[in-house]
Structures are given as structure tokens and as C-alpha cells.
mmCIF file of C-alpha atoms in Angstrom:
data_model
loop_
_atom_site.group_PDB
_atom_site.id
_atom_site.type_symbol
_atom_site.label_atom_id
_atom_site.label_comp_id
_atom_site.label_asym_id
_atom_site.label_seq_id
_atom_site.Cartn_x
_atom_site.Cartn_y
_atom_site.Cartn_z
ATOM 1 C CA UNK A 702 170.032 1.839 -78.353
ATOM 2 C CA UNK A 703 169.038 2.936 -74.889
ATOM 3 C CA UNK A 704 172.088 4.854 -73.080
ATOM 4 C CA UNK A 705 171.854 5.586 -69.493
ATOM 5 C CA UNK A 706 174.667 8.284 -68.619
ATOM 6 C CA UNK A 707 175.375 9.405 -64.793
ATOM 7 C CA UNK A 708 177.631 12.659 -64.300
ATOM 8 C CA UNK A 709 180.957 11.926 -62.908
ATOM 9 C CA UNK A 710 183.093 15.153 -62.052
ATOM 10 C CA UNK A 711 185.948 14.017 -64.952
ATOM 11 C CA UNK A 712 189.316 15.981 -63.365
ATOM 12 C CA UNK A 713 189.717 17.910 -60.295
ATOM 13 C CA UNK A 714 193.533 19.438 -60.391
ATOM 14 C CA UNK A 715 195.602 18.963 -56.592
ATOM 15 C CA UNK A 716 198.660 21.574 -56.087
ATOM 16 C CA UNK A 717 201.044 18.518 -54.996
ATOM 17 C CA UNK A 718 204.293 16.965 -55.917
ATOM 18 C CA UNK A 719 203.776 13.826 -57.400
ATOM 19 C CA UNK A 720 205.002 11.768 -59.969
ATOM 20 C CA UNK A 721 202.410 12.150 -62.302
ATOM 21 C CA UNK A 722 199.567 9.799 -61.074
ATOM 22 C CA UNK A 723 196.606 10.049 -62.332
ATOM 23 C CA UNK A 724 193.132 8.230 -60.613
ATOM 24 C CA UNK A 725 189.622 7.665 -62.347
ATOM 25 C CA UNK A 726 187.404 4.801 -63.404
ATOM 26 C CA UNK A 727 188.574 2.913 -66.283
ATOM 27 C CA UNK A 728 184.924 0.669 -66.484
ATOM 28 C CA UNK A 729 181.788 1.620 -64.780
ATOM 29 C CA UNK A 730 179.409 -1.552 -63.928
ATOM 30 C CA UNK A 731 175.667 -1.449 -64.819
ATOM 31 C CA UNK A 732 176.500 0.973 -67.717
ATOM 32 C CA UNK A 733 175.660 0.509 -71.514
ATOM 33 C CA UNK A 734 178.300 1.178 -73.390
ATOM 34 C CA UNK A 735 178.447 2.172 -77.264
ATOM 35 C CA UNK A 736 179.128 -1.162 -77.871
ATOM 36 C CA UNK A 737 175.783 -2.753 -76.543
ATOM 37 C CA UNK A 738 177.814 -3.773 -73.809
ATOM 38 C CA UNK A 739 176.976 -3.572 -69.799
ATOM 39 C CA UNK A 740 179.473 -4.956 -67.418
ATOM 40 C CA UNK A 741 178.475 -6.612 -64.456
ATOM 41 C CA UNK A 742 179.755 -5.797 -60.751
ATOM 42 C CA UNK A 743 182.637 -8.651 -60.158
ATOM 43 C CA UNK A 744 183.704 -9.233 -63.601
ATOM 44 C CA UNK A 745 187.240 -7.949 -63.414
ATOM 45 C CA UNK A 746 187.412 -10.002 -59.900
ATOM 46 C CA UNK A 747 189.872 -12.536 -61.021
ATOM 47 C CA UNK A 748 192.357 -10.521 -62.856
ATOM 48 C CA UNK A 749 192.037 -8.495 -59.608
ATOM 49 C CA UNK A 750 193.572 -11.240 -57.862
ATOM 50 C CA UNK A 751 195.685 -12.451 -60.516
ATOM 51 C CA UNK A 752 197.778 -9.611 -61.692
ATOM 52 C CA UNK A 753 199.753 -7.397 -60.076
ATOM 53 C CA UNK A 754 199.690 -4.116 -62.362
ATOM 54 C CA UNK A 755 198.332 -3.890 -65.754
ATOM 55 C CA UNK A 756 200.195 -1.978 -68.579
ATOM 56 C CA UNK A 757 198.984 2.042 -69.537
ATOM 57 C CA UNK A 758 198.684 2.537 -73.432
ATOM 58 C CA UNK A 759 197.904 5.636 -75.564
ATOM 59 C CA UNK A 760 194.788 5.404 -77.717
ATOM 60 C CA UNK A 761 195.321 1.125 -77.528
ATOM 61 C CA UNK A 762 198.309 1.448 -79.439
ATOM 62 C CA UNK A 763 200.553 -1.681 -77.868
ATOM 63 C CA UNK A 764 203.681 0.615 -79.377
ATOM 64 C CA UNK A 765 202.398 3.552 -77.360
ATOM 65 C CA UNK A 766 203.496 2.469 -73.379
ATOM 66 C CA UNK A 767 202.869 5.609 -71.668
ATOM 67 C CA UNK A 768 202.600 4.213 -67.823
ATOM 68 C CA UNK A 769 201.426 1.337 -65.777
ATOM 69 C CA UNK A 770 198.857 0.896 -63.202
ATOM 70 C CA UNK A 771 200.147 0.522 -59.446
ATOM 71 C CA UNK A 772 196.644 -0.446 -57.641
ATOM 72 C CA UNK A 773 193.140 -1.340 -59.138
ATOM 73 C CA UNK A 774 189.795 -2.366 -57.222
ATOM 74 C CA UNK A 775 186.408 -2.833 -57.819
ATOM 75 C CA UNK A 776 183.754 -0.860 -55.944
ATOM 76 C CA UNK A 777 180.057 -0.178 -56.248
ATOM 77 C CA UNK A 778 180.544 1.956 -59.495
ATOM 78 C CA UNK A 779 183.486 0.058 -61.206
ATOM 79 C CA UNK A 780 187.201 -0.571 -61.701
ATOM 80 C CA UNK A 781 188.921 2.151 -59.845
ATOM 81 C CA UNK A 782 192.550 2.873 -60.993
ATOM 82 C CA UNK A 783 195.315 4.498 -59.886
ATOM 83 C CA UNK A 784 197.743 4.901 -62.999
ATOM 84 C CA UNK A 785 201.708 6.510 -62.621
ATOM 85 C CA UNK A 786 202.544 8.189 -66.546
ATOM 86 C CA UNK A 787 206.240 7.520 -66.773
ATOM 87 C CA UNK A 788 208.284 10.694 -67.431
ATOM 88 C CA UNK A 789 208.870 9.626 -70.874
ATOM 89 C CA UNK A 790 205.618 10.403 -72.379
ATOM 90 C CA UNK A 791 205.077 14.275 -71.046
ATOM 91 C CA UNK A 792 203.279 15.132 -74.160
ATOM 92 C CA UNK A 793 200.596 12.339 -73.263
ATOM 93 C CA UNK A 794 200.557 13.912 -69.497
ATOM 94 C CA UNK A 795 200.623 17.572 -70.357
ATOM 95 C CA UNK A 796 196.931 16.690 -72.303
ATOM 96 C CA UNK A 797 195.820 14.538 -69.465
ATOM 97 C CA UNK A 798 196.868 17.517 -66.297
ATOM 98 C CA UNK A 799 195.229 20.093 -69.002
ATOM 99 C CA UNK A 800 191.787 18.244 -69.096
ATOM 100 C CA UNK A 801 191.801 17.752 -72.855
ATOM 101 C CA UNK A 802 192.030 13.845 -72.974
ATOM 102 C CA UNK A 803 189.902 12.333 -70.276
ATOM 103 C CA UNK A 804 188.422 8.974 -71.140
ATOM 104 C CA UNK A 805 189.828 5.710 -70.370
ATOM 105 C CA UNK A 806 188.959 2.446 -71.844
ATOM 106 C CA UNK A 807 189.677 -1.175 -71.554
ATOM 107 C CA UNK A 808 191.234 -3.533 -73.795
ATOM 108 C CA UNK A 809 190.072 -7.775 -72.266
ATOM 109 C CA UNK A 810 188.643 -11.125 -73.300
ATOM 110 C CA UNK A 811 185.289 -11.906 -72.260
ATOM 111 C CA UNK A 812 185.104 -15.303 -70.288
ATOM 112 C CA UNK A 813 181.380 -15.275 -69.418
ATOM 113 C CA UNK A 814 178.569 -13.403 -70.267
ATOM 114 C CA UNK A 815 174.556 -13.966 -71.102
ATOM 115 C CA UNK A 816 172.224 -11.973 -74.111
ATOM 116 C CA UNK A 817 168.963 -11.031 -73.357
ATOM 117 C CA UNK A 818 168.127 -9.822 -76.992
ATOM 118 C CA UNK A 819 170.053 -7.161 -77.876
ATOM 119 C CA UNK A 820 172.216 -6.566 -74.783
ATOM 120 C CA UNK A 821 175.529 -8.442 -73.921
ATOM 121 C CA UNK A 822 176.210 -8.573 -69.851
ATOM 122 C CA UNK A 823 179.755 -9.487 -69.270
ATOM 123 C CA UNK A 824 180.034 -11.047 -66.288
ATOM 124 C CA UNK A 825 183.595 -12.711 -66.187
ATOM 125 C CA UNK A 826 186.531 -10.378 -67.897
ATOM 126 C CA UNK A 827 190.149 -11.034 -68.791
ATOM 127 C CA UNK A 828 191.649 -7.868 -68.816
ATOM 128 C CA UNK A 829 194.580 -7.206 -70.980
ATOM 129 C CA UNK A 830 194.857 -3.331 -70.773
ATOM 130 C CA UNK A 831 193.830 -0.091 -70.095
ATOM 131 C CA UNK A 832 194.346 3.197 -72.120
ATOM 132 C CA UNK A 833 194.229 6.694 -71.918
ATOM 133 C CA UNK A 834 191.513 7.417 -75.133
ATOM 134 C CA UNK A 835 190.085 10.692 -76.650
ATOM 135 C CA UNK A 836 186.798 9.319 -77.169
ATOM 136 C CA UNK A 837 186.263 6.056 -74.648
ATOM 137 C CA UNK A 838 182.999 3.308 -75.228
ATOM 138 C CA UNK A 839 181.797 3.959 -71.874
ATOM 139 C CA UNK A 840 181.227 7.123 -71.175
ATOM 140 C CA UNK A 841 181.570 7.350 -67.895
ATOM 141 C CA UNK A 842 185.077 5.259 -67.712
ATOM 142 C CA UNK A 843 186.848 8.605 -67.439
ATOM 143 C CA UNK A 844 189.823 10.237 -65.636
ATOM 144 C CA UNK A 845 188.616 11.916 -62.201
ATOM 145 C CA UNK A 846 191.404 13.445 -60.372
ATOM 146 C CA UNK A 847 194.995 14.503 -61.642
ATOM 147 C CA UNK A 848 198.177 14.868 -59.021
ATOM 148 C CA UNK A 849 200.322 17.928 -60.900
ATOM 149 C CA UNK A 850 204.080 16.986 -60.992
ATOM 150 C CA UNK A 851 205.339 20.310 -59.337
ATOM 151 C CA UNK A 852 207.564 20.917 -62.948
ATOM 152 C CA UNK A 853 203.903 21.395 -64.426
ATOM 153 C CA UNK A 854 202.365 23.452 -61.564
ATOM 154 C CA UNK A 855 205.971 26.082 -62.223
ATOM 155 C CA UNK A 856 205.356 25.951 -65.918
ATOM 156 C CA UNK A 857 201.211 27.061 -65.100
ATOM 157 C CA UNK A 858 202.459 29.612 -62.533
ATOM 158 C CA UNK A 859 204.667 31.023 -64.690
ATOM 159 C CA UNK A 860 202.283 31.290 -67.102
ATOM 160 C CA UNK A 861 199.795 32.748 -65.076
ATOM 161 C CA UNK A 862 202.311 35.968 -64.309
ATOM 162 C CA UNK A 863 202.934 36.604 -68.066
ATOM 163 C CA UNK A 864 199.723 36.821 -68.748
ATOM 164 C CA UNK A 865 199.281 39.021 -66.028
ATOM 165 C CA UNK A 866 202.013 41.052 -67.144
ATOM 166 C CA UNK A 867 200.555 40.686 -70.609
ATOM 167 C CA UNK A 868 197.122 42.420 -69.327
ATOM 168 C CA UNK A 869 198.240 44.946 -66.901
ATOM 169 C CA UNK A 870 200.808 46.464 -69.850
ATOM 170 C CA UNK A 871 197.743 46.712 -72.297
ATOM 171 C CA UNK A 872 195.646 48.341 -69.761
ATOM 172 C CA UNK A 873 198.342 50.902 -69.084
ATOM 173 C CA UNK A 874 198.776 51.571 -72.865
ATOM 174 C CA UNK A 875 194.574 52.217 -73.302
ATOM 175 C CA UNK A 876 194.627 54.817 -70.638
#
């Protein structure tokens, strides 16, 4: 299987008070995925224009809600998505703001697509969902850019001092 893979920076922190949103590319077009899969540009057009905002699971567990999506768009490199992590699922945001969980990955019914052998181009897409995932199919459908709820950026700062502290006490007890 033939994988093509283009370097996206995946998470790029901003010192602002937000809400915990969250922005990044939950499908890349033109792309084999680990599937066999490439999706086409336009595929996710009419649920674009059909739906509103699009539930946020954890790991495609329906019993894991962790947020909903406020905007999504398609543009030359795929669906774009802007995602708000309700305040009820920190744990799921804490991994997300620290880098450790980046992917994204979509859950849909395909409506139209074509083979050419051993390939599947999906050019018409249903989507259902879209999750936060450890390890997502495409590899470049992954989380780009994290706004820090200012809670979080007190917790890091504070952390940052201890440690700090921690060092300049152990330099003062090997002199």
C-alpha cells in the first residue's frame, strides 16, 4: 500500500482565555488513508450545508460526548474544524492542550465513490461524527492549534515556578 504523508505542524499552544476550542483538520483530501481510502475535494459538501454542528466523541465511543463542533469548511487541504470541549470532560482536554492525543478521525456513510483497483475515492460523504483518536486512519487529520483555557495556563505557570524552585534549591545544596 502506497502512503503519501505531508507534514502538518500538529499543535501550536496560544496564551489566551478561551473556552477550550480546539482547531485542526479532521480529513485531509487527496490523502490515502490506512484504510485504502482517499477522499476527494467536495465530498463532505452537502453535510456542509446540511448540518449545523456535528457532535465531538472520544476514541468513537457514542457514550463518550466530549464537545461539539461550532464551524466546519472545506478548503484546498480538507475539512477544517473548529471544535469547543465542554468543561465536563477536562481529562480528555488536559491530553489534547498537553499534545499527547492529536489525531482526529471521522465517523460517515459513503454515498458515492469509484475503485480503480485497489483504491476507493470517496467522492460524496455523509458524515455522522468526528472524534478526538490516539491513533487516527489518516494521518494527517490531526489537531493543529489549541486555545489554553486560562485555568490550564495558571495550573502550567504554577508549575513552571515549582520546578524552578525545585532546581534552584538543589543547586544551592551541591555547592
Amino acid at each position: 500500500m502506497l502512503h503519501n504523508y505531508m507534514k502538518i505542524d500538529l499543535l501550536q499552544y496560544k496564551s489566551l482565555e478561551t473556552n477550550g476550542e480546539f482547531f485542526g483538520y479532521a480529513c485531509t483530501f487527496n490523502n490515502q488513508d490506512d484504510v485504502g481510502d482517499i477522499i476527494l475535494p467536495g465530498a463532505f459538501a452537502e453535510t456542509i450545508r446540511s448540518q449545523s454542528h456535528l457532535v465531538l466523541l472520544w476514541q468513537h465511543d457514542q457514550k463518550e460526548p466530549i464537545g461539539y463542533i461550532t464551524k466546519f469548511k472545506e478548503d484546498l487541504i480538507g475539512l477544517y474544524i473548529k471544535k469547543f470541549i465542554m468543561q465536563l470532560k477536562r481529562a480528555a482536554y488536559a491530553l489534547i492542550a498537553a499534545g499527547v492525543i492529536k489525531g482526529l478521525s471521522t465517523d460517515y456513510l459513503i454515498e458515492d465513490y469509484f475503485h480503480d483497483g485497489t483504491i476507493r475515492y470517496i467522492k460524496k460523504i455523509k458524515l455522522i461524527e468526528i472524534s478526538v483518536v490516539t491513533f487516527p486512519a489518516n494521518r494527517q487529520a490531526m489537531i493543529e492549534d489549541v486555545k489554553l483555557n486560562h485555568k490550564y495556563l495558571k495550573l502550567l505557570s504554577s508549575i513552571k515556578r515549582a520546578l524552578n524552585t525545585l532546581a534552584i534549591n538543589k543547586e544551592i545544596i551541591n555547592i
